[in-house]
PDB file of C-alpha atoms in Angstrom:
ATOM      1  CA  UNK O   1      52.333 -98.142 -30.923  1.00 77.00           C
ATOM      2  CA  UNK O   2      53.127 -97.799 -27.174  1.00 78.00           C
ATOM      3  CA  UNK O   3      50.622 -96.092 -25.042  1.00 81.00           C
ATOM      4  CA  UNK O   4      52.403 -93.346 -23.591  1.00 83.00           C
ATOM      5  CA  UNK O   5      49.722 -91.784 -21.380  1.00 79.00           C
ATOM      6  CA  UNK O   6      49.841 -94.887 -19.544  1.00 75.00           C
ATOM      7  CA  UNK O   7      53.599 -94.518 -18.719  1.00 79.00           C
ATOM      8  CA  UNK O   8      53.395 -92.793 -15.102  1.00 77.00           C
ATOM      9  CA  UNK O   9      54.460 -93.159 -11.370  1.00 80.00           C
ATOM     10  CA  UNK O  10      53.664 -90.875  -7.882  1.00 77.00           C
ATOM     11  CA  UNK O  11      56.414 -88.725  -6.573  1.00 77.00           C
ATOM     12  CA  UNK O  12      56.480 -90.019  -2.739  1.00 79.00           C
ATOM     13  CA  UNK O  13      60.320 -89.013  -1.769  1.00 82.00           C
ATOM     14  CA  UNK O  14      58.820 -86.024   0.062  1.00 79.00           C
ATOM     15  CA  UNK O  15      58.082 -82.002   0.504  1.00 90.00           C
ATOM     16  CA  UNK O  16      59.520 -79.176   0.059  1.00 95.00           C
ATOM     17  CA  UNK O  17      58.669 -76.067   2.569  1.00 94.00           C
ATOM     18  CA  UNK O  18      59.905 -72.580   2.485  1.00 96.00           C
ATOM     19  CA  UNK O  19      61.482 -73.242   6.171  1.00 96.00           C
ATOM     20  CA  UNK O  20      63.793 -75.861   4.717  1.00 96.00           C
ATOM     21  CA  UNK O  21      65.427 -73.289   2.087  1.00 98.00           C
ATOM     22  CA  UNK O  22      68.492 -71.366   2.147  1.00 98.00           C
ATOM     23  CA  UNK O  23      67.714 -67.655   1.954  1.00 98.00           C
ATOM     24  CA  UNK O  24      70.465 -67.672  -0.850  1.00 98.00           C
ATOM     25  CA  UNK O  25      69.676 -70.239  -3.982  1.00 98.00           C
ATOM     26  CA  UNK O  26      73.581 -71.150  -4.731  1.00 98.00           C
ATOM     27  CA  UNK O  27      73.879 -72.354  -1.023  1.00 98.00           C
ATOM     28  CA  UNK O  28      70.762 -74.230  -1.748  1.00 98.00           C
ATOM     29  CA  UNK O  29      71.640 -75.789  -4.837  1.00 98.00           C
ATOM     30  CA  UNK O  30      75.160 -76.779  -3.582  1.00 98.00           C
ATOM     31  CA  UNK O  31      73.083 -78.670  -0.951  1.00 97.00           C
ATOM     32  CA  UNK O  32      70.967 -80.194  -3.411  1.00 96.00           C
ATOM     33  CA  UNK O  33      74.245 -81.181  -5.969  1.00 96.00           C
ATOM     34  CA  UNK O  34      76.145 -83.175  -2.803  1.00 95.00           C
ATOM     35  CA  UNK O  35      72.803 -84.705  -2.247  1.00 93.00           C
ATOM     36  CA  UNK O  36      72.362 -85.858  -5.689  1.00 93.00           C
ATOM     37  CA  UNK O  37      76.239 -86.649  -5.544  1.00 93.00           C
ATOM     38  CA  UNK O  38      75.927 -88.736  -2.832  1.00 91.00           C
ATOM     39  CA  UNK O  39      72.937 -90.670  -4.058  1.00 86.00           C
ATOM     40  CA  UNK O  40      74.949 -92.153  -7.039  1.00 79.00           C
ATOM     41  CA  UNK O  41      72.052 -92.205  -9.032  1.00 73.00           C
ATOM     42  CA  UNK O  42      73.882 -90.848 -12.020  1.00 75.00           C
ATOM     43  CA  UNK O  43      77.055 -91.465 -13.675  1.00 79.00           C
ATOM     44  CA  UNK O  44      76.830 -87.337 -14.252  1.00 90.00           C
ATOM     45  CA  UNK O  45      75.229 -85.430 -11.751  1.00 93.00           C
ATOM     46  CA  UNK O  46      76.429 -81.802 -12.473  1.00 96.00           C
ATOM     47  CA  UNK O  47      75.086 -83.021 -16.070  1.00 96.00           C
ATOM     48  CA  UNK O  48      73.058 -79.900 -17.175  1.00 98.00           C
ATOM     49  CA  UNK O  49      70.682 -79.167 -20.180  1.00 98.00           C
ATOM     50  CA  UNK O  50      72.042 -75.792 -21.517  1.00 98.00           C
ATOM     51  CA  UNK O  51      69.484 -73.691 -24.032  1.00 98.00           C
ATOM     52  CA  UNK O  52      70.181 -71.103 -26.259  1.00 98.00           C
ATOM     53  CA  UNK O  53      68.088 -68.946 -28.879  1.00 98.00           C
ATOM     54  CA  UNK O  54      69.474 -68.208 -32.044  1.00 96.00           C
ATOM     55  CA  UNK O  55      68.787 -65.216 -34.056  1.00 95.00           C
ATOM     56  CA  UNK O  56      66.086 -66.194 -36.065  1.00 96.00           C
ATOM     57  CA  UNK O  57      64.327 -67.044 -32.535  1.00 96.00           C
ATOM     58  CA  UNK O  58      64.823 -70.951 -32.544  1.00 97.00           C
ATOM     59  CA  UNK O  59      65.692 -72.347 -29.050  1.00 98.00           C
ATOM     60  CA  UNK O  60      68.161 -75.233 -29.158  1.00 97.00           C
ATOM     61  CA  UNK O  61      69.367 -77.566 -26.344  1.00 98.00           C
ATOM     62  CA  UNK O  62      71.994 -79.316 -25.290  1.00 97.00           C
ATOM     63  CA  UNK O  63      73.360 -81.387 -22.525  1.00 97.00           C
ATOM     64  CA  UNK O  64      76.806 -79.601 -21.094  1.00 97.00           C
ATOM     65  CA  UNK O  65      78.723 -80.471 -17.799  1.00 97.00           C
ATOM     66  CA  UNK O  66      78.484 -77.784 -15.217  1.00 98.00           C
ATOM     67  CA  UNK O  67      82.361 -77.459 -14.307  1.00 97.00           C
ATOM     68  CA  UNK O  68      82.636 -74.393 -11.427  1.00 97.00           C
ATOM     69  CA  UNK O  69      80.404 -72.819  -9.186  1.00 97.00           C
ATOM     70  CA  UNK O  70      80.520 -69.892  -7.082  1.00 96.00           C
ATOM     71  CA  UNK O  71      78.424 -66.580  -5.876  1.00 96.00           C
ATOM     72  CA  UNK O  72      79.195 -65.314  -9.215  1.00 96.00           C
ATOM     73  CA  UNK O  73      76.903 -67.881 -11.383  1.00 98.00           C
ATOM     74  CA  UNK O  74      77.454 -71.384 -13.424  1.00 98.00           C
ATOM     75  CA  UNK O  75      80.613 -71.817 -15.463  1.00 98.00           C
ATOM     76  CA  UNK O  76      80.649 -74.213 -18.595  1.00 98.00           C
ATOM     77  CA  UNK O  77      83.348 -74.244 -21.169  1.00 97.00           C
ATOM     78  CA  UNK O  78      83.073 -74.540 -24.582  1.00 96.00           C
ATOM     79  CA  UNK O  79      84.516 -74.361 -28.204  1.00 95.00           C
ATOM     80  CA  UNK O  80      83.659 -70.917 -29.191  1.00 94.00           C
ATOM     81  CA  UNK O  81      82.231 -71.955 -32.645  1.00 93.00           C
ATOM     82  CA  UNK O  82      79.950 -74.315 -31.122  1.00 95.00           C
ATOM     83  CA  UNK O  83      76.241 -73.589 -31.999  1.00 96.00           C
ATOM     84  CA  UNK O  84      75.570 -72.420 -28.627  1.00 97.00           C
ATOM     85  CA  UNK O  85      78.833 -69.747 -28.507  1.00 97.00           C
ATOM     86  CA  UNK O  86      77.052 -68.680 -31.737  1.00 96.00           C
ATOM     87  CA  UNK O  87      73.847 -68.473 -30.253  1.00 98.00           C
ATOM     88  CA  UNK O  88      74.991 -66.541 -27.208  1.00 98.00           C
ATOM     89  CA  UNK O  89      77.311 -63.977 -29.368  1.00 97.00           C
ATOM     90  CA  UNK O  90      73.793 -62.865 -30.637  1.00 97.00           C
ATOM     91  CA  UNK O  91      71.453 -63.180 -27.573  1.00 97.00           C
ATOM     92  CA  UNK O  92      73.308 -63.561 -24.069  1.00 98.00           C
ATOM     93  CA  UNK O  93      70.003 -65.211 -22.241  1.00 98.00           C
ATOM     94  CA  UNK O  94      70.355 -68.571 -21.279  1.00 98.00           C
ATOM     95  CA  UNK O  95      68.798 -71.453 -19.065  1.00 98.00           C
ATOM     96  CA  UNK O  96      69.967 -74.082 -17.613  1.00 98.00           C
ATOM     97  CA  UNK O  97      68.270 -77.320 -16.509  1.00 98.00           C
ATOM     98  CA  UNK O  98      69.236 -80.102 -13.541  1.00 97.00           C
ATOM     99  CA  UNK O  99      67.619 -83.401 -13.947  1.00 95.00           C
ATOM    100  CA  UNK O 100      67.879 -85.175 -11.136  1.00 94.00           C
ATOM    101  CA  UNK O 101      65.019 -87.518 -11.415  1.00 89.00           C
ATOM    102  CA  UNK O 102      65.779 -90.474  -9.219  1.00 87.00           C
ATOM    103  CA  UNK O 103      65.584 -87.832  -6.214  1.00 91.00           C
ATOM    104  CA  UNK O 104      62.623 -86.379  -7.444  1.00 93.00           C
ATOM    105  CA  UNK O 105      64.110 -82.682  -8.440  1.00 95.00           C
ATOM    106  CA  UNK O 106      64.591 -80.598 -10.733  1.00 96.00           C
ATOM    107  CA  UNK O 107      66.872 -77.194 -10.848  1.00 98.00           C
ATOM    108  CA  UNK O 108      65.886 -74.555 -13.497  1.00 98.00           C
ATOM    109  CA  UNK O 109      68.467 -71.550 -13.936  1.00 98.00           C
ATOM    110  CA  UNK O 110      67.448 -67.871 -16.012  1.00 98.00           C
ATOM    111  CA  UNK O 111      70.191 -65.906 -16.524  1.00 98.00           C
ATOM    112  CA  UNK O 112      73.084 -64.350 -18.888  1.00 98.00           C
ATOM    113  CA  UNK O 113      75.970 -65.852 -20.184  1.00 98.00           C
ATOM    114  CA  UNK O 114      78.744 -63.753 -19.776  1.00 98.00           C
ATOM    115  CA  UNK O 115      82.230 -64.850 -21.139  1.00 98.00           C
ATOM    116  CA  UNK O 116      85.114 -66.117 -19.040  1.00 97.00           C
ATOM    117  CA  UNK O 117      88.798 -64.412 -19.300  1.00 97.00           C
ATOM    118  CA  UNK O 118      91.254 -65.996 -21.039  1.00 96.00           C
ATOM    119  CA  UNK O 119      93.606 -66.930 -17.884  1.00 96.00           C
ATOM    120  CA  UNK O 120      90.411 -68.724 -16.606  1.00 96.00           C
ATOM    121  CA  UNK O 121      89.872 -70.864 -19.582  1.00 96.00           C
ATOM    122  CA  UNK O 122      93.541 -71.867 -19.775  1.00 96.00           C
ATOM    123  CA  UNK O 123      93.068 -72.769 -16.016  1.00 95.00           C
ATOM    124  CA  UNK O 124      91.093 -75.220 -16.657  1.00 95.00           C
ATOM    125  CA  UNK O 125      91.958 -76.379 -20.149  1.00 93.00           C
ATOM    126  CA  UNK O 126      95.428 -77.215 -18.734  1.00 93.00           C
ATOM    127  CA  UNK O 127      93.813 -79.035 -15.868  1.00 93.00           C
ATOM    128  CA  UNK O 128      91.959 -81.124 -18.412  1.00 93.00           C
ATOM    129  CA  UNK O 129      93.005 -84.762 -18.955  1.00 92.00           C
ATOM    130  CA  UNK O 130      95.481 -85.064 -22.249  1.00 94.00           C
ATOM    131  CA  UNK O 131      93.200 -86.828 -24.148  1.00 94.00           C
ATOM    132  CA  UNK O 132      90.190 -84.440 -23.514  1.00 93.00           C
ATOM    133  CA  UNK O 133      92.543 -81.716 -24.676  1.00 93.00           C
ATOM    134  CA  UNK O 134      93.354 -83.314 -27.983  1.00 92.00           C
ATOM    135  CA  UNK O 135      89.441 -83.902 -28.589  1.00 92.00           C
ATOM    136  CA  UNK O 136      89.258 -79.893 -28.049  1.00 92.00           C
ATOM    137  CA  UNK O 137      91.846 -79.489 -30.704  1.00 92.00           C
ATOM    138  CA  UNK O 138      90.571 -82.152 -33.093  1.00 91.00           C
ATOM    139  CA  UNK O 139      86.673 -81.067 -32.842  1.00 90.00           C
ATOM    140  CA  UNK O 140      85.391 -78.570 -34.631  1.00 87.00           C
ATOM    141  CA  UNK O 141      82.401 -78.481 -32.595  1.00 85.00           C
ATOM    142  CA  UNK O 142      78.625 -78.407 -34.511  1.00 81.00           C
ATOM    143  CA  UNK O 143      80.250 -78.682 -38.109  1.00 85.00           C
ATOM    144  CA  UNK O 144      79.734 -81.208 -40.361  1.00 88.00           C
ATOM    145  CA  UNK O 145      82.263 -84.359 -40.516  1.00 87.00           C
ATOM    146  CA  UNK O 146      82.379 -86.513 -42.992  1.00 90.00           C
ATOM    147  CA  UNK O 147      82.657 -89.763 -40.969  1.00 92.00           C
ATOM    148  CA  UNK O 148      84.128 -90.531 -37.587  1.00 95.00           C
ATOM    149  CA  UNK O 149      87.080 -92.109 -38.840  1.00 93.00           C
ATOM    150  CA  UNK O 150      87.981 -88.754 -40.612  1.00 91.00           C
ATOM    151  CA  UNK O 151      87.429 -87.039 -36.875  1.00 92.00           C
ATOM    152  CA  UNK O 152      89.474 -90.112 -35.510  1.00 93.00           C
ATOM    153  CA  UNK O 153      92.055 -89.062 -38.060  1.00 93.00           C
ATOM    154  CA  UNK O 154      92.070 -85.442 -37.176  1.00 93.00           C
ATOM    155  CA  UNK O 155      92.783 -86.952 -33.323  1.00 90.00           C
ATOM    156  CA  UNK O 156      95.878 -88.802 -34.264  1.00 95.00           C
ATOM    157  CA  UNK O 157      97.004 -85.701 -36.520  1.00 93.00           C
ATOM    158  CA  UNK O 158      96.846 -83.281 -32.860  1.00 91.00           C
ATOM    159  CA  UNK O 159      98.541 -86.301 -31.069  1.00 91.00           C
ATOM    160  CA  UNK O 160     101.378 -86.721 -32.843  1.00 93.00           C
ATOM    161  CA  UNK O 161     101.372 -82.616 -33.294  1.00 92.00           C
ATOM    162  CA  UNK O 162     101.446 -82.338 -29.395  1.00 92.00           C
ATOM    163  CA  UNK O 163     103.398 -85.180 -28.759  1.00 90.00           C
ATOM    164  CA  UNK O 164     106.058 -83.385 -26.428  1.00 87.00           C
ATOM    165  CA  UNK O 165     105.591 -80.594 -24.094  1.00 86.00           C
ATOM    166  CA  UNK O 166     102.121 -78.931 -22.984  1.00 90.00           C
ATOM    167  CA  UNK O 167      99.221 -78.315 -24.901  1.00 94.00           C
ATOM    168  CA  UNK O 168      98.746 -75.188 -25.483  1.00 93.00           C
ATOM    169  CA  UNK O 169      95.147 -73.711 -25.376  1.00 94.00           C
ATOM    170  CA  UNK O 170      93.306 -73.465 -28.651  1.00 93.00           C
ATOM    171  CA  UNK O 171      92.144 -69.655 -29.791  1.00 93.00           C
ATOM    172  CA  UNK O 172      88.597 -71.352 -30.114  1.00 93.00           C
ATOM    173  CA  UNK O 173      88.353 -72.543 -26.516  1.00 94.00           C
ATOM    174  CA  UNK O 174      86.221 -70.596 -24.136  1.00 96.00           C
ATOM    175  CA  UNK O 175      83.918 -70.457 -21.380  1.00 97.00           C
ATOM    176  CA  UNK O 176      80.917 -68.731 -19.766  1.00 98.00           C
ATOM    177  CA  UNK O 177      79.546 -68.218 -16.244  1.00 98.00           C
ATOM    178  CA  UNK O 178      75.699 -67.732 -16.108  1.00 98.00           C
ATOM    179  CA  UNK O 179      75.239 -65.058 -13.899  1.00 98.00           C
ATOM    180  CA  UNK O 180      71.161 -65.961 -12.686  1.00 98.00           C
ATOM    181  CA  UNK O 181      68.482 -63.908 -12.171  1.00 98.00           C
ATOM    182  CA  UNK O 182      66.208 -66.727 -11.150  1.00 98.00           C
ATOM    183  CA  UNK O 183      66.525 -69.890  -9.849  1.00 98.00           C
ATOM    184  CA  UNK O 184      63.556 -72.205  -9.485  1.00 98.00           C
ATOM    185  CA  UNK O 185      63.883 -75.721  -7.182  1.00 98.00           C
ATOM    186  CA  UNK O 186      61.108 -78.051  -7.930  1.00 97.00           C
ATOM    187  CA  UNK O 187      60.555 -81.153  -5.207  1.00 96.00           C
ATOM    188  CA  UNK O 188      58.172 -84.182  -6.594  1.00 93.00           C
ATOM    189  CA  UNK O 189      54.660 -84.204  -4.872  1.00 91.00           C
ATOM    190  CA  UNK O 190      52.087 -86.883  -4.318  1.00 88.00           C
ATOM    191  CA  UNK O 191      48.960 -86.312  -6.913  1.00 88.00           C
ATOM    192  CA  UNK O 192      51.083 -83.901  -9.079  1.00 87.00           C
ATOM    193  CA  UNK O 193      50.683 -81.441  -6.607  1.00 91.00           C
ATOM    194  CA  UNK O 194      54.475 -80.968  -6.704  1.00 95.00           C
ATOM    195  CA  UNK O 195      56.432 -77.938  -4.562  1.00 96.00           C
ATOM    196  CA  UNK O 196      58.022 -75.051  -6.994  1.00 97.00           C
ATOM    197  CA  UNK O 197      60.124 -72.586  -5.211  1.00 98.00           C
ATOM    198  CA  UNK O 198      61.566 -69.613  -7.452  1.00 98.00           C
ATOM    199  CA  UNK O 199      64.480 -67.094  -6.305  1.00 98.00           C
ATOM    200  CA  UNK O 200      63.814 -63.751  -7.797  1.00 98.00           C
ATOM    201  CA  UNK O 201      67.008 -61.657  -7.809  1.00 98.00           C
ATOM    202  CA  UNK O 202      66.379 -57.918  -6.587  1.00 98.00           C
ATOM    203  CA  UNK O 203      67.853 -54.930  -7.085  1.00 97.00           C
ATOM    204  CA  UNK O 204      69.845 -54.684  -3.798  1.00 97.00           C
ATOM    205  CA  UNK O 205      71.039 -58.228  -4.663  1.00 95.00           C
ATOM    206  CA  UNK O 206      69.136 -59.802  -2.044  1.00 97.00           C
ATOM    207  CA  UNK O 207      66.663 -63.287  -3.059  1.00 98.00           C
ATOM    208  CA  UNK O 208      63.146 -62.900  -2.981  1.00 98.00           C
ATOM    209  CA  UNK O 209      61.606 -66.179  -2.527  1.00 98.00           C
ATOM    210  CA  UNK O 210      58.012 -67.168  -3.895  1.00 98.00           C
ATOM    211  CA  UNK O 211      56.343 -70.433  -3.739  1.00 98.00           C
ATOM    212  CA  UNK O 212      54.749 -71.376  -7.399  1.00 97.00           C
ATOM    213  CA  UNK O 213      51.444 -73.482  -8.236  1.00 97.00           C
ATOM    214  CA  UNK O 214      52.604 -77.334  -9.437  1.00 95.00           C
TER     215      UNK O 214
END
């Protein structure tokens, strides 16, 4: 049995101080997502674990691509029958999780998930590669398949279906922005003592910003 305890390292890539944030957390996390672009460390930096709750009270996670960002919140897009649409018809809280490891950071995100129009999902369904499209057709996300060749099947069947002209966007096909509430940006730290900075949304809109304990 591998000794996991023994599996460790120091986080030495340097501090965080409150003088080096942005007084509003979006501007500060689009500084931190070029960084982490720009340090190639990952084939999928905007790669994001997404949680939900379900109505029973059982959190579930997932790993989703974050695909727009603006003042408004964190868009994803998804197949509305998806465990997680499920989960959010029911409870509308959600948190999102950036981990960018080789930089030593993390990004945590408390919110809502509130659902995108329909113009803005077609938007960017139609701006989706062909193939990607198809898979959106042929999946029926979080339901049981039989075997991959069967789902492989189901592919060919939406190919040949929308084989000429555009395809159109499916009536399952949506999308969210998480609107946040709080935003917390985590640095690594020698001796564990790591920096934890969280953005507390207040009532006038403005970001209060408190340092946490590691």
């Amino acid at each position: 049995m591998m000794k996991l305890d023994d599996i460790r390292r120091e986080y030495i890539q340097g501090g965080l101080s409150r003088e080096m944030l942005d007084e509003n957390p979006i501007a500060q996390f689009e500084k931190w997502l070029a960084q982490a672009v720009e340090a190639k460390f990952s084939a999928d930096p905007t790669a994001m674990v997404v949680a939900t709750v379900d109505e029973e009270g059982q959190p579930s996670q997932r790993i989703v691509l974050l695909k727009q960002l603006d003042q408004n919140g964190f868009v994803f897009f998804t197949n509305i029958g998806s465990k997680k649409a499920q989960d959010l018809g029911v409870n509308n809280k959600i948190s999102l999780h950036f981990p960018w490891h080789a930089i030593e950071r993390q990004v945590i995100v408390y919110g809502e998930a509130q659902p995108l129009s329909t113009a803005a999902v077609a938007k960017y369904f139609l701006s989706r590669p062909k193939e990607s499209q198809l898979a959106a057709w042929a999946s029926q996300q979080s339901r049981p398949v039989s075997s991959r060749q069967a789902l492989m099947q189901t592919f060919q069947s939406m190919k040949s279906k929308f084989a000429k002209g555009d395809i159109p966007l499916p009536d399952f096909w949506g999308g969210y922005c998480v609107v946040p509430h709080k935003i917390e940006f985590w640095q690594g730290g020698e001796h564990r003592l790591h920096d934890r900075f969280m953005y507390i949304k207040q009532a006038d809109d403005s970001w209060q910003i408190e340092r946490l304990n590691p």
